[in-house]
């Protein structure tokens, strides 16, 4: 695998102005990097520009599930459920290191939204639409079996449960693995490159962009035959630089999740349950923590750093108390949290939870192609549709190649090979002196890239950081385009979300390690520290 690092980034910034790209993509979330990968594998010359870090928006702030959207059956969005449901296994097979099947329990109550009969039918239809393999098809549980699976559940009015498989993921790591694969296939991807405006032909058609490197403040231009706006919540802001009246209207909604230690909330089983106000919420165990979400409220504030409010916390704590009455939690038990903004296509008369998650593509009079809406699970299919649109517009026929394309780190013939190599790499890490818990976590999370990570031991700098953290950090610098300590502690490892106390313990040493690598000025280093402290405040306040 070729280096994907700050050195590459600097070289590419100098080169972009002398090239004409077939496709320029603005936005480095899952849809943007997915589109870059699809286009590059079809032979297009691709440039992607992201104003922050890859996955710094919605793509690092989801419920971290590759799921088919069972609740959309209730809204009769059959086509979306079928399409997205089938995509779950495609994502899993192409990236087993960042996607894991988990059995989800849907408890059924006498006064609940889901009846026992309707749930059984719904899950059966779901299995059929999503093409679920036999070993993962739904099971209907009795009341006793449901309680055995999760003893913390409220027993009053409990009738039984539906039991079915979804896929847990790390959304931000999935995004970076797609980005790394796109880089491997020849796409140029540059983070912290903010598009400031467009370049037009004499006929008023788009032919390029102007952008600024967020570190040097230097301006650049890039020419492109086609330009795609995949900026998520910022879609309308970017359209506003091109046309004053956008073709569609977005409705931003905010989703919030809280993280609690399993010592305080000893959840055994992933649960999907309905709330008193008719919504659906997940409670999911993960690496010694339990995370709960999501909310669904109209949002019109800061898109860059959406924050959780006291009302958000109280709402989710009440959801926990209502469904798990023996669990007594207060705000002090919340270790960390995150809030994400969903860019949904506005639908008149519908509330935040009712708006469709389907994606749409449209084009401005100048030629700017915009993709908005959609779900994490369907990123590959959305990307295929965007590239199909671009090719059709240019009268070109090239078939999509991503359905069976293994992502970076997922380079395995089958799942058996993946599991075998995880065991082998775990042993290699143990021999280096890393404890079993961290060794198995690294071996599974980094998949077929784990060898590169281990081989990087000889390049490690002097630091007080534990060996496993140094290995992850050096790998992230060399192969994952980490530019700031926040990139590493929040998005590449998820530590600020799921191990915030350790992240805080390591933060100064991470800054010092990166300072040796990047040779920041005193002013730059102080800015890095401030950005990191800001993220700790957002996650813990």
Short mmCIF file of C-alpha atoms in Angstrom, two decimals:
data_model
loop_
_atom_site.label_atom_id
_atom_site.label_comp_id
_atom_site.label_asym_id
_atom_site.label_seq_id
_atom_site.Cartn_x
_atom_site.Cartn_y
_atom_site.Cartn_z
CA UNK A 1 0.00 0.00 0.00
CA UNK A 2 1.39 3.43 -0.95
CA UNK A 3 1.78 6.14 1.64
CA UNK A 4 -1.31 8.27 2.24
CA UNK A 5 0.19 10.93 4.46
CA UNK A 6 0.86 14.63 4.96
CA UNK A 7 3.83 14.33 2.57
CA UNK A 8 1.53 12.97 -0.15
CA UNK A 9 -0.93 15.76 0.65
CA UNK A 10 1.68 18.49 0.19
CA UNK A 11 2.82 17.06 -3.14
CA UNK A 12 -0.72 16.70 -4.45
CA UNK A 13 -1.60 20.29 -3.53
CA UNK A 14 1.19 21.43 -5.83
CA UNK A 15 0.04 19.17 -8.66
CA UNK A 16 -3.71 19.75 -8.84
CA UNK A 17 -3.58 23.06 -10.71
CA UNK A 18 -1.74 21.49 -13.64
CA UNK A 19 -4.30 18.73 -14.17
CA UNK A 20 -7.80 18.50 -15.60
CA UNK A 21 -9.89 15.96 -13.72
CA UNK A 22 -12.79 13.96 -15.08
CA UNK A 23 -14.54 14.40 -11.76
CA UNK A 24 -14.08 16.74 -8.80
CA UNK A 25 -15.93 15.68 -5.64
CA UNK A 26 -16.51 18.16 -2.85
CA UNK A 27 -17.01 16.45 0.50
CA UNK A 28 -15.05 13.70 2.25
CA UNK A 29 -17.80 11.88 4.08
CA UNK A 30 -18.86 8.33 3.22
CA UNK A 31 -20.78 9.41 0.09
CA UNK A 32 -17.92 11.53 -1.23
CA UNK A 33 -15.17 8.96 -0.70
CA UNK A 34 -17.48 6.21 -1.97
CA UNK A 35 -18.06 8.20 -5.16
CA UNK A 36 -14.30 8.75 -5.51
CA UNK A 37 -13.70 5.00 -5.21
CA UNK A 38 -16.42 4.07 -7.69
CA UNK A 39 -15.24 6.63 -10.24
CA UNK A 40 -11.55 5.73 -9.88
CA UNK A 41 -12.26 2.02 -10.36
CA UNK A 42 -14.07 2.86 -13.61
CA UNK A 43 -10.97 4.64 -14.87
CA UNK A 44 -11.91 8.27 -14.23
CA UNK A 45 -9.36 10.84 -13.09
CA UNK A 46 -10.72 11.93 -9.71
CA UNK A 47 -10.04 14.73 -7.21
CA UNK A 48 -11.79 14.89 -3.84
CA UNK A 49 -11.62 17.96 -1.58
CA UNK A 50 -12.78 17.98 2.06
CA UNK A 51 -12.78 21.20 4.11
CA UNK A 52 -12.18 19.35 7.40
CA UNK A 53 -10.95 15.82 8.03
CA UNK A 54 -12.43 12.81 6.27
CA UNK A 55 -15.70 11.76 7.98
CA UNK A 56 -15.64 14.80 10.26
CA UNK A 57 -19.36 15.49 9.70
CA UNK A 58 -22.30 13.09 9.70
CA UNK A 59 -20.13 10.12 8.72
CA UNK A 60 -18.49 9.94 12.16
CA UNK A 61 -21.64 10.72 14.15
CA UNK A 62 -24.14 8.02 13.22
CA UNK A 63 -25.54 5.16 15.31
CA UNK A 64 -22.61 3.14 13.93
CA UNK A 65 -24.78 0.48 12.37
CA UNK A 66 -24.88 -0.86 8.84
CA UNK A 67 -28.58 -1.68 9.01
CA UNK A 68 -31.50 -2.06 6.70
CA UNK A 69 -33.87 0.28 8.46
CA UNK A 70 -36.56 -2.01 9.78
CA UNK A 71 -38.66 0.96 10.83
CA UNK A 72 -38.91 2.14 7.22
CA UNK A 73 -41.20 -0.81 6.53
CA UNK A 74 -43.75 0.98 8.71
CA UNK A 75 -43.46 3.95 6.33
CA UNK A 76 -43.95 1.59 3.35
CA UNK A 77 -40.53 2.45 1.89
CA UNK A 78 -40.24 -1.08 0.54
CA UNK A 79 -37.79 -0.28 -2.26
CA UNK A 80 -35.37 1.44 0.11
CA UNK A 81 -35.55 -1.39 2.66
CA UNK A 82 -34.85 -3.96 -0.08
CA UNK A 83 -31.95 -2.04 -1.58
CA UNK A 84 -30.28 -0.96 1.66
CA UNK A 85 -30.96 -4.33 3.29
CA UNK A 86 -29.02 -6.12 0.56
CA UNK A 87 -26.16 -3.62 0.87
CA UNK A 88 -25.54 -4.64 4.50
CA UNK A 89 -23.91 -7.92 3.58
CA UNK A 90 -21.98 -6.36 0.70
CA UNK A 91 -20.42 -3.86 3.12
CA UNK A 92 -19.68 -6.67 5.57
CA UNK A 93 -18.01 -8.97 3.05
CA UNK A 94 -15.90 -6.13 1.65
CA UNK A 95 -14.90 -4.82 5.08
CA UNK A 96 -15.23 -7.52 7.78
CA UNK A 97 -12.62 -5.75 9.92
CA UNK A 98 -14.86 -2.74 10.51
CA UNK A 99 -18.27 -4.42 10.21
CA UNK A 100 -19.57 -7.10 12.55
CA UNK A 101 -22.92 -8.96 12.57
CA UNK A 102 -24.79 -8.58 15.86
CA UNK A 103 -28.10 -10.08 16.92
CA UNK A 104 -30.61 -7.33 17.70
CA UNK A 105 -33.48 -7.87 20.13
CA UNK A 106 -36.78 -6.06 19.54
CA UNK A 107 -38.86 -6.48 22.73
CA UNK A 108 -42.63 -6.65 22.20
CA UNK A 109 -44.98 -5.14 24.78
CA UNK A 110 -48.73 -5.26 25.26
CA UNK A 111 -49.04 -1.47 24.84
CA UNK A 112 -46.08 -1.07 22.48
CA UNK A 113 -45.84 0.05 18.87
CA UNK A 114 -45.07 -3.46 17.61
CA UNK A 115 -47.48 -6.36 18.11
CA UNK A 116 -46.24 -9.94 18.22
CA UNK A 117 -47.97 -10.95 14.98
CA UNK A 118 -47.09 -7.78 13.06
CA UNK A 119 -43.45 -7.99 14.23
CA UNK A 120 -43.18 -11.59 13.06
CA UNK A 121 -44.62 -10.69 9.67
CA UNK A 122 -42.51 -7.51 9.45
CA UNK A 123 -39.26 -9.34 10.21
CA UNK A 124 -40.14 -12.08 7.73
CA UNK A 125 -40.76 -9.48 5.01
CA UNK A 126 -37.54 -7.77 6.06
CA UNK A 127 -35.61 -11.06 5.65
CA UNK A 128 -37.13 -11.52 2.20
CA UNK A 129 -36.55 -7.96 0.97
CA UNK A 130 -32.99 -7.81 2.31
CA UNK A 131 -32.08 -11.28 1.03
CA UNK A 132 -30.96 -12.34 4.51
CA UNK A 133 -29.00 -15.61 4.55
CA UNK A 134 -30.53 -18.58 6.37
CA UNK A 135 -28.23 -18.47 9.42
CA UNK A 136 -29.19 -14.84 10.13
CA UNK A 137 -32.95 -14.98 9.57
CA UNK A 138 -35.27 -13.72 12.26
CA UNK A 139 -36.41 -15.70 15.26
CA UNK A 140 -39.42 -15.00 17.44
CA UNK A 141 -38.72 -15.35 21.15
CA UNK A 142 -41.06 -16.14 24.02
CA UNK A 143 -41.31 -13.85 27.03
CA UNK A 144 -38.96 -16.13 28.99
CA UNK A 145 -36.41 -16.31 26.17
CA UNK A 146 -36.51 -12.53 25.77
CA UNK A 147 -35.73 -11.98 29.46
CA UNK A 148 -32.92 -14.57 29.28
CA UNK A 149 -31.33 -12.61 26.45
CA UNK A 150 -31.55 -9.33 28.38
CA UNK A 151 -32.47 -9.56 32.09
CA UNK A 152 -32.49 -5.77 32.47
CA UNK A 153 -35.57 -5.35 30.27
CA UNK A 154 -38.83 -4.12 31.78
CA UNK A 155 -40.94 -7.21 32.46
CA UNK A 156 -44.32 -5.53 32.90
CA UNK A 157 -46.42 -6.09 29.76
CA UNK A 158 -43.62 -7.99 27.99
CA UNK A 159 -45.00 -10.50 25.46
CA UNK A 160 -41.83 -11.72 23.78
CA UNK A 161 -39.33 -10.43 21.25
CA UNK A 162 -38.13 -10.40 17.70
CA UNK A 163 -34.52 -11.47 17.18
CA UNK A 164 -32.70 -10.53 13.99
CA UNK A 165 -29.25 -9.60 12.70
CA UNK A 166 -27.90 -6.14 11.98
CA UNK A 167 -24.27 -5.10 11.43
CA UNK A 168 -22.33 -2.92 13.86
CA UNK A 169 -19.61 -0.75 12.36
CA UNK A 170 -17.21 2.04 13.09
CA UNK A 171 -18.56 4.66 10.70
CA UNK A 172 -15.44 6.82 10.67
CA UNK A 173 -13.08 3.89 10.14
CA UNK A 174 -15.33 2.57 7.37
CA UNK A 175 -15.04 5.98 5.70
CA UNK A 176 -11.25 6.10 5.95
CA UNK A 177 -10.95 2.55 4.60
CA UNK A 178 -13.01 3.59 1.56
CA UNK A 179 -10.83 6.70 1.17
CA UNK A 180 -7.62 4.62 1.37
CA UNK A 181 -8.94 2.25 -1.30
CA UNK A 182 -9.85 5.19 -3.54
CA UNK A 183 -6.30 6.51 -3.07
CA UNK A 184 -4.93 3.06 -3.94
CA UNK A 185 -7.02 3.10 -7.14
CA UNK A 186 -5.57 6.45 -8.22
CA UNK A 187 -7.98 9.07 -6.88
CA UNK A 188 -6.46 12.21 -5.35
CA UNK A 189 -8.02 12.92 -1.94
CA UNK A 190 -7.09 16.02 0.06
CA UNK A 191 -8.48 16.85 3.50
CA UNK A 192 -8.53 20.33 5.05
CA UNK A 193 -9.04 21.82 1.59
CA UNK A 194 -12.01 24.19 1.63
CA UNK A 195 -13.78 25.03 -1.63
CA UNK A 196 -14.36 28.79 -1.66
CA UNK A 197 -15.90 29.24 -5.09
CA UNK A 198 -16.34 27.97 -8.61
CA UNK A 199 -14.71 28.65 -11.98
CA UNK A 200 -17.03 29.09 -14.96
CA UNK A 201 -16.67 28.94 -18.73
CA UNK A 202 -17.80 31.82 -20.94
CA UNK A 203 -21.08 29.95 -21.33
CA UNK A 204 -21.65 29.94 -17.55
CA UNK A 205 -20.89 26.25 -17.11
CA UNK A 206 -18.80 24.93 -14.24
CA UNK A 207 -15.26 24.00 -15.16
CA UNK A 208 -13.39 24.09 -11.87
CA UNK A 209 -13.11 25.14 -8.23
CA UNK A 210 -11.09 27.49 -6.08
CA UNK A 211 -10.02 26.11 -2.73
CA UNK A 212 -7.87 26.99 0.26
CA UNK A 213 -5.46 24.84 2.22
CA UNK A 214 -6.71 25.24 5.80
CA UNK A 215 -3.19 24.99 7.24
CA UNK A 216 -1.19 27.34 5.00
CA UNK A 217 -4.13 29.53 3.86
CA UNK A 218 -2.71 29.22 0.36
CA UNK A 219 -5.26 29.27 -2.48
CA UNK A 220 -5.39 26.80 -5.35
CA UNK A 221 -7.49 26.10 -8.41
CA UNK A 222 -8.51 22.79 -9.91
CA UNK A 223 -10.14 22.18 -13.26
CA UNK A 224 -12.75 19.44 -13.70
CA UNK A 225 -15.14 18.27 -16.41
CA UNK A 226 -17.76 17.32 -13.81
CA UNK A 227 -18.26 18.54 -10.25
CA UNK A 228 -20.21 16.72 -7.54
CA UNK A 229 -21.46 18.32 -4.34
CA UNK A 230 -21.41 15.60 -1.65
CA UNK A 231 -21.10 17.89 1.36
CA UNK A 232 -23.92 16.45 3.47
CA UNK A 233 -25.30 19.11 5.84
CA UNK A 234 -23.37 21.79 3.89
CA UNK A 235 -25.05 20.92 0.56
CA UNK A 236 -27.16 24.08 0.43
CA UNK A 237 -24.27 26.33 1.50
CA UNK A 238 -22.22 25.06 -1.41
CA UNK A 239 -25.15 25.37 -3.83
CA UNK A 240 -25.44 28.99 -2.63
CA UNK A 241 -21.97 29.65 -4.03
CA UNK A 242 -23.26 28.48 -7.41
CA UNK A 243 -26.97 29.35 -7.54
CA UNK A 244 -28.99 31.54 -5.22
CA UNK A 245 -32.07 29.32 -5.40
CA UNK A 246 -31.31 25.65 -4.68
CA UNK A 247 -33.26 23.00 -6.54
CA UNK A 248 -34.21 21.20 -3.33
CA UNK A 249 -34.70 22.18 0.28
CA UNK A 250 -32.94 20.28 3.06
CA UNK A 251 -34.28 19.63 6.53
CA UNK A 252 -31.48 19.19 9.06
CA UNK A 253 -32.26 16.94 11.99
CA UNK A 254 -30.01 16.19 14.95
CA UNK A 255 -29.35 12.74 16.38
CA UNK A 256 -27.67 12.32 19.76
CA UNK A 257 -26.01 9.35 21.46
CA UNK A 258 -24.67 8.93 24.99
CA UNK A 259 -22.01 6.50 26.23
CA UNK A 260 -22.16 4.81 29.65
CA UNK A 261 -19.81 2.29 31.24
CA UNK A 262 -21.22 -1.23 31.41
CA UNK A 263 -20.29 -1.19 35.07
CA UNK A 264 -23.19 1.26 35.47
CA UNK A 265 -25.35 -0.15 32.67
CA UNK A 266 -24.50 -3.89 32.34
CA UNK A 267 -26.26 -4.38 29.01
CA UNK A 268 -25.72 -7.88 27.58
CA UNK A 269 -27.66 -7.63 24.35
CA UNK A 270 -28.15 -5.03 21.59
CA UNK A 271 -31.73 -3.75 21.92
CA UNK A 272 -33.97 -1.83 19.52
CA UNK A 273 -36.98 -0.50 21.39
CA UNK A 274 -39.87 1.89 21.00
CA UNK A 275 -40.30 4.89 23.27
CA UNK A 276 -43.27 6.53 24.96
CA UNK A 277 -43.43 9.15 22.18
CA UNK A 278 -43.48 6.53 19.41
CA UNK A 279 -39.83 6.74 18.35
CA UNK A 280 -37.28 3.92 18.10
CA UNK A 281 -34.01 3.90 20.06
CA UNK A 282 -30.96 1.61 20.07
CA UNK A 283 -29.03 0.48 23.16
CA UNK A 284 -25.84 -1.30 22.08
CA UNK A 285 -22.96 -2.84 24.07
CA UNK A 286 -19.49 -2.12 22.70
CA UNK A 287 -16.03 -2.66 24.21
CA UNK A 288 -17.09 -2.37 27.85
CA UNK A 289 -19.48 0.51 27.19
CA UNK A 290 -23.14 0.84 26.25
CA UNK A 291 -24.23 3.57 23.88
CA UNK A 292 -27.81 4.74 23.49
CA UNK A 293 -29.49 6.78 20.77
CA UNK A 294 -30.71 8.33 18.71
CA UNK A 295 -32.88 11.40 19.05
CA UNK A 296 -34.53 13.13 16.10
CA UNK A 297 -35.02 16.90 16.41
CA UNK A 298 -35.06 19.75 13.91
CA UNK A 299 -31.66 21.45 13.91
CA UNK A 300 -30.71 24.91 12.62
CA UNK A 301 -27.51 25.69 14.53
CA UNK A 302 -23.73 25.12 14.16
CA UNK A 303 -23.16 22.38 11.57
CA UNK A 304 -19.48 21.94 12.33
CA UNK A 305 -19.74 21.11 16.03
CA UNK A 306 -23.31 20.11 16.92
CA UNK A 307 -23.68 19.71 20.66
CA UNK A 308 -25.79 17.61 22.98
CA UNK A 309 -28.14 19.62 25.22
CA UNK A 310 -29.34 18.91 28.77
CA UNK A 311 -32.76 18.09 27.30
CA UNK A 312 -31.15 15.55 24.92
CA UNK A 313 -29.45 13.84 27.86
CA UNK A 314 -32.59 13.75 29.96
CA UNK A 315 -34.61 12.34 27.07
CA UNK A 316 -32.21 9.42 26.55
CA UNK A 317 -31.84 8.78 30.29
CA UNK A 318 -35.63 8.61 30.53
CA UNK A 319 -35.68 6.14 27.61
CA UNK A 320 -33.20 3.95 29.49
CA UNK A 321 -35.16 4.16 32.73
CA UNK A 322 -38.46 3.34 31.01
CA UNK A 323 -37.07 0.24 29.23
CA UNK A 324 -34.54 -0.85 31.88
CA UNK A 325 -36.17 0.23 35.18
CA UNK A 326 -33.58 -1.46 37.41
CA UNK A 327 -30.85 0.74 35.92
CA UNK A 328 -30.61 3.97 37.90
CA UNK A 329 -28.55 6.52 35.98
CA UNK A 330 -27.91 10.25 36.26
CA UNK A 331 -26.15 12.73 33.99
CA UNK A 332 -22.95 12.12 35.95
CA UNK A 333 -22.92 8.54 34.61
CA UNK A 334 -22.63 9.75 31.02
CA UNK A 335 -18.96 9.42 30.11
CA UNK A 336 -19.18 10.94 26.64
CA UNK A 337 -21.63 11.74 23.89
CA UNK A 338 -21.86 12.79 20.28
CA UNK A 339 -24.36 14.63 18.12
CA UNK A 340 -24.73 14.32 14.36
CA UNK A 341 -26.68 16.28 11.76
CA UNK A 342 -28.69 14.43 9.11
CA UNK A 343 -29.15 16.21 5.76
CA UNK A 344 -32.63 15.04 4.74
CA UNK A 345 -34.72 16.11 1.76
CA UNK A 346 -37.54 18.26 3.15
CA UNK A 347 -41.04 16.81 2.90
CA UNK A 348 -43.95 19.13 3.65
CA UNK A 349 -46.01 18.20 6.71
CA UNK A 350 -43.66 15.50 8.00
CA UNK A 351 -41.90 15.54 11.35
CA UNK A 352 -38.17 14.81 11.82
CA UNK A 353 -38.67 11.07 12.41
CA UNK A 354 -41.04 10.71 9.45
CA UNK A 355 -38.86 12.26 6.73
CA UNK A 356 -37.57 9.72 4.23
CA UNK A 357 -33.89 8.76 4.38
CA UNK A 358 -33.80 8.13 0.62
CA UNK A 359 -31.17 9.92 -1.43
CA UNK A 360 -31.71 12.22 -4.40
CA UNK A 361 -29.47 13.56 -7.17
CA UNK A 362 -30.09 16.83 -8.96
CA UNK A 363 -28.19 19.27 -11.16
CA UNK A 364 -28.03 23.06 -11.29
CA UNK A 365 -28.20 25.07 -14.49
CA UNK A 366 -24.41 25.53 -14.37
CA UNK A 367 -23.81 21.79 -14.11
CA UNK A 368 -23.20 21.29 -10.38
CA UNK A 369 -24.37 17.76 -9.49
CA UNK A 370 -25.65 17.40 -5.92
CA UNK A 371 -26.27 14.22 -3.92
CA UNK A 372 -28.17 14.49 -0.63
CA UNK A 373 -30.09 12.31 1.80
CA UNK A 374 -29.43 8.61 2.12
CA UNK A 375 -28.02 6.36 4.83
CA UNK A 376 -24.57 5.12 5.79
CA UNK A 377 -25.56 1.57 4.79
CA UNK A 378 -26.39 2.57 1.24
CA UNK A 379 -23.25 4.58 0.56
CA UNK A 380 -21.91 2.20 -2.12
CA UNK A 381 -25.17 2.18 -4.07
CA UNK A 382 -25.51 5.96 -3.79
CA UNK A 383 -21.96 6.34 -5.10
CA UNK A 384 -22.74 4.03 -8.01
CA UNK A 385 -25.81 6.10 -8.91
CA UNK A 386 -23.82 9.36 -8.80
CA UNK A 387 -21.11 8.01 -11.11
CA UNK A 388 -23.77 6.52 -13.41
CA UNK A 389 -25.34 9.99 -13.59
CA UNK A 390 -21.99 11.60 -14.47
CA UNK A 391 -21.20 9.02 -17.13
CA UNK A 392 -24.64 9.22 -18.72
CA UNK A 393 -24.32 13.00 -18.86
CA UNK A 394 -21.04 12.52 -20.79
CA UNK A 395 -22.36 9.69 -23.00
CA UNK A 396 -19.89 7.20 -21.53
CA UNK A 397 -20.65 3.59 -20.60
CA UNK A 398 -18.48 2.00 -17.88
CA UNK A 399 -19.78 -0.61 -15.47
CA UNK A 400 -19.60 -0.29 -11.69
CA UNK A 401 -16.90 -2.46 -10.09
CA UNK A 402 -17.35 -1.91 -6.36
CA UNK A 403 -19.87 -4.62 -5.45
CA UNK A 404 -17.17 -7.23 -4.86
CA UNK A 405 -14.27 -4.84 -4.26
CA UNK A 406 -12.55 -5.40 -0.92
CA UNK A 407 -11.86 -2.20 0.97
CA UNK A 408 -8.51 -1.30 2.47
CA UNK A 409 -7.95 -3.71 5.36
CA UNK A 410 -10.57 -6.14 4.06
CA UNK A 411 -8.43 -7.91 1.50
CA UNK A 412 -9.58 -11.48 2.12
CA UNK A 413 -10.95 -14.22 -0.12
CA UNK A 414 -13.51 -15.16 2.53
CA UNK A 415 -14.42 -14.68 6.19
CA UNK A 416 -12.52 -17.81 7.24
CA UNK A 417 -9.29 -16.29 5.93
CA UNK A 418 -10.07 -13.06 7.82
CA UNK A 419 -10.60 -14.90 11.11
CA UNK A 420 -7.45 -16.97 10.62
CA UNK A 421 -5.30 -13.89 9.96
CA UNK A 422 -6.77 -12.06 12.96
CA UNK A 423 -5.56 -14.93 15.16
CA UNK A 424 -2.11 -14.89 13.56
CA UNK A 425 -1.71 -11.12 13.93
CA UNK A 426 -2.96 -11.26 17.51
CA UNK A 427 -0.12 -13.67 18.28
CA UNK A 428 2.41 -11.38 16.57
CA UNK A 429 1.24 -8.44 18.67
CA UNK A 430 1.36 -10.52 21.84
CA UNK A 431 4.98 -11.40 21.05
CA UNK A 432 5.74 -7.68 20.85
CA UNK A 433 4.54 -7.28 24.45
CA UNK A 434 1.03 -5.94 23.82
CA UNK A 435 -1.65 -7.39 26.11
CA UNK A 436 -4.27 -9.72 24.64
CA UNK A 437 -7.17 -7.27 24.89
CA UNK A 438 -5.40 -4.62 22.80
CA UNK A 439 -3.73 -7.18 20.51
CA UNK A 440 -7.01 -8.79 19.46
CA UNK A 441 -8.71 -5.38 19.10
CA UNK A 442 -5.95 -4.11 16.78
CA UNK A 443 -5.73 -7.34 14.76
CA UNK A 444 -9.46 -7.35 14.08
CA UNK A 445 -9.88 -3.60 13.54
CA UNK A 446 -7.00 -3.17 11.08
CA UNK A 447 -7.52 -6.42 9.17
CA UNK A 448 -5.16 -7.03 6.26
CA UNK A 449 -3.34 -3.76 7.02
CA UNK A 450 -2.24 -5.08 10.40
CA UNK A 451 1.07 -6.30 8.95
CA UNK A 452 1.91 -2.75 7.84
CA UNK A 453 1.07 -1.49 11.30
CA UNK A 454 3.31 -4.09 12.96
CA UNK A 455 6.14 -3.45 10.49
CA UNK A 456 6.03 0.21 11.47
CA UNK A 457 7.57 -0.58 14.86
CA UNK A 458 11.03 0.27 13.54
CA UNK A 459 9.89 3.82 12.67
CA UNK A 460 8.43 4.72 16.08
CA UNK A 461 9.59 7.86 17.82
CA UNK A 462 10.54 8.22 21.49
CA UNK A 463 7.37 8.70 23.52
CA UNK A 464 5.73 7.90 26.85
CA UNK A 465 2.76 6.45 24.96
CA UNK A 466 2.09 2.69 25.29
CA UNK A 467 3.45 0.65 22.39
CA UNK A 468 -0.02 -0.13 21.00
CA UNK A 469 -0.92 3.58 20.84
CA UNK A 470 2.40 4.47 19.18
CA UNK A 471 1.82 1.79 16.55
CA UNK A 472 -1.68 3.07 15.79
CA UNK A 473 -0.52 6.69 15.69
CA UNK A 474 2.46 6.10 13.39
CA UNK A 475 0.28 4.02 11.06
CA UNK A 476 -2.38 6.77 11.04
CA UNK A 477 0.27 9.37 10.17
CA UNK A 478 1.80 7.28 7.38
CA UNK A 479 -1.27 5.66 5.84
CA UNK A 480 -4.45 7.43 7.04
CA UNK A 481 -3.80 11.13 6.37
CA UNK A 482 -3.95 12.16 10.03
CA UNK A 483 -3.18 15.87 10.25
CA UNK A 484 -4.23 16.76 13.81
CA UNK A 485 -4.44 15.02 17.21
CA UNK A 486 -8.25 15.25 16.93
CA UNK A 487 -8.14 13.23 13.70
CA UNK A 488 -6.39 10.44 15.58
CA UNK A 489 -8.10 10.42 18.98
CA UNK A 490 -11.63 11.08 17.69
CA UNK A 491 -11.98 9.66 14.18
CA UNK A 492 -9.22 7.09 13.53
CA UNK A 493 -9.53 5.38 16.93
CA UNK A 494 -12.83 6.60 18.44
CA UNK A 495 -11.11 6.96 21.81
CA UNK A 496 -12.72 10.30 22.67
CA UNK A 497 -16.12 8.66 22.25
CA UNK A 498 -15.60 5.19 23.72
CA UNK A 499 -12.60 5.55 26.05
CA UNK A 500 -12.55 9.23 26.90
CA UNK A 501 -10.59 8.84 30.15
CA UNK A 502 -7.73 7.07 28.36
CA UNK A 503 -7.88 9.58 25.52
CA UNK A 504 -7.46 12.38 28.05
CA UNK A 505 -4.55 10.54 29.67
CA UNK A 506 -2.78 10.20 26.31
CA UNK A 507 -3.61 13.57 24.78
CA UNK A 508 -0.42 15.47 25.69
CA UNK A 509 1.84 12.64 24.57
CA UNK A 510 -0.09 12.34 21.28
CA UNK A 511 0.46 16.07 20.68
CA UNK A 512 4.18 15.74 21.45
CA UNK A 513 4.57 12.69 19.20
CA UNK A 514 2.87 14.43 16.30
CA UNK A 515 4.87 17.60 16.92
CA UNK A 516 8.09 15.62 16.38
CA UNK A 517 6.68 14.34 13.08
CA UNK A 518 5.11 17.54 11.73
CA UNK A 519 7.53 20.07 13.27
CA UNK A 520 4.79 22.57 14.13
CA UNK A 521 5.56 26.12 15.11
CA UNK A 522 4.66 27.13 18.68
CA UNK A 523 1.54 28.83 17.31
CA UNK A 524 0.52 25.75 15.30
CA UNK A 525 1.09 23.45 18.27
CA UNK A 526 -1.02 25.66 20.52
CA UNK A 527 -3.81 25.62 17.95
CA UNK A 528 -3.69 21.81 17.88
CA UNK A 529 -3.99 21.69 21.66
CA UNK A 530 -6.95 24.09 21.61
CA UNK A 531 -8.78 22.05 18.97
CA UNK A 532 -8.23 18.91 21.02
CA UNK A 533 -9.46 20.50 24.24
CA UNK A 534 -12.54 21.75 22.39
CA UNK A 535 -13.41 18.21 21.31
CA UNK A 536 -13.05 16.91 24.86
CA UNK A 537 -15.44 19.62 26.03
CA UNK A 538 -17.96 18.78 23.29
CA UNK A 539 -17.80 15.06 24.12
CA UNK A 540 -18.04 15.37 27.90
CA UNK A 541 -20.23 18.44 28.57
#
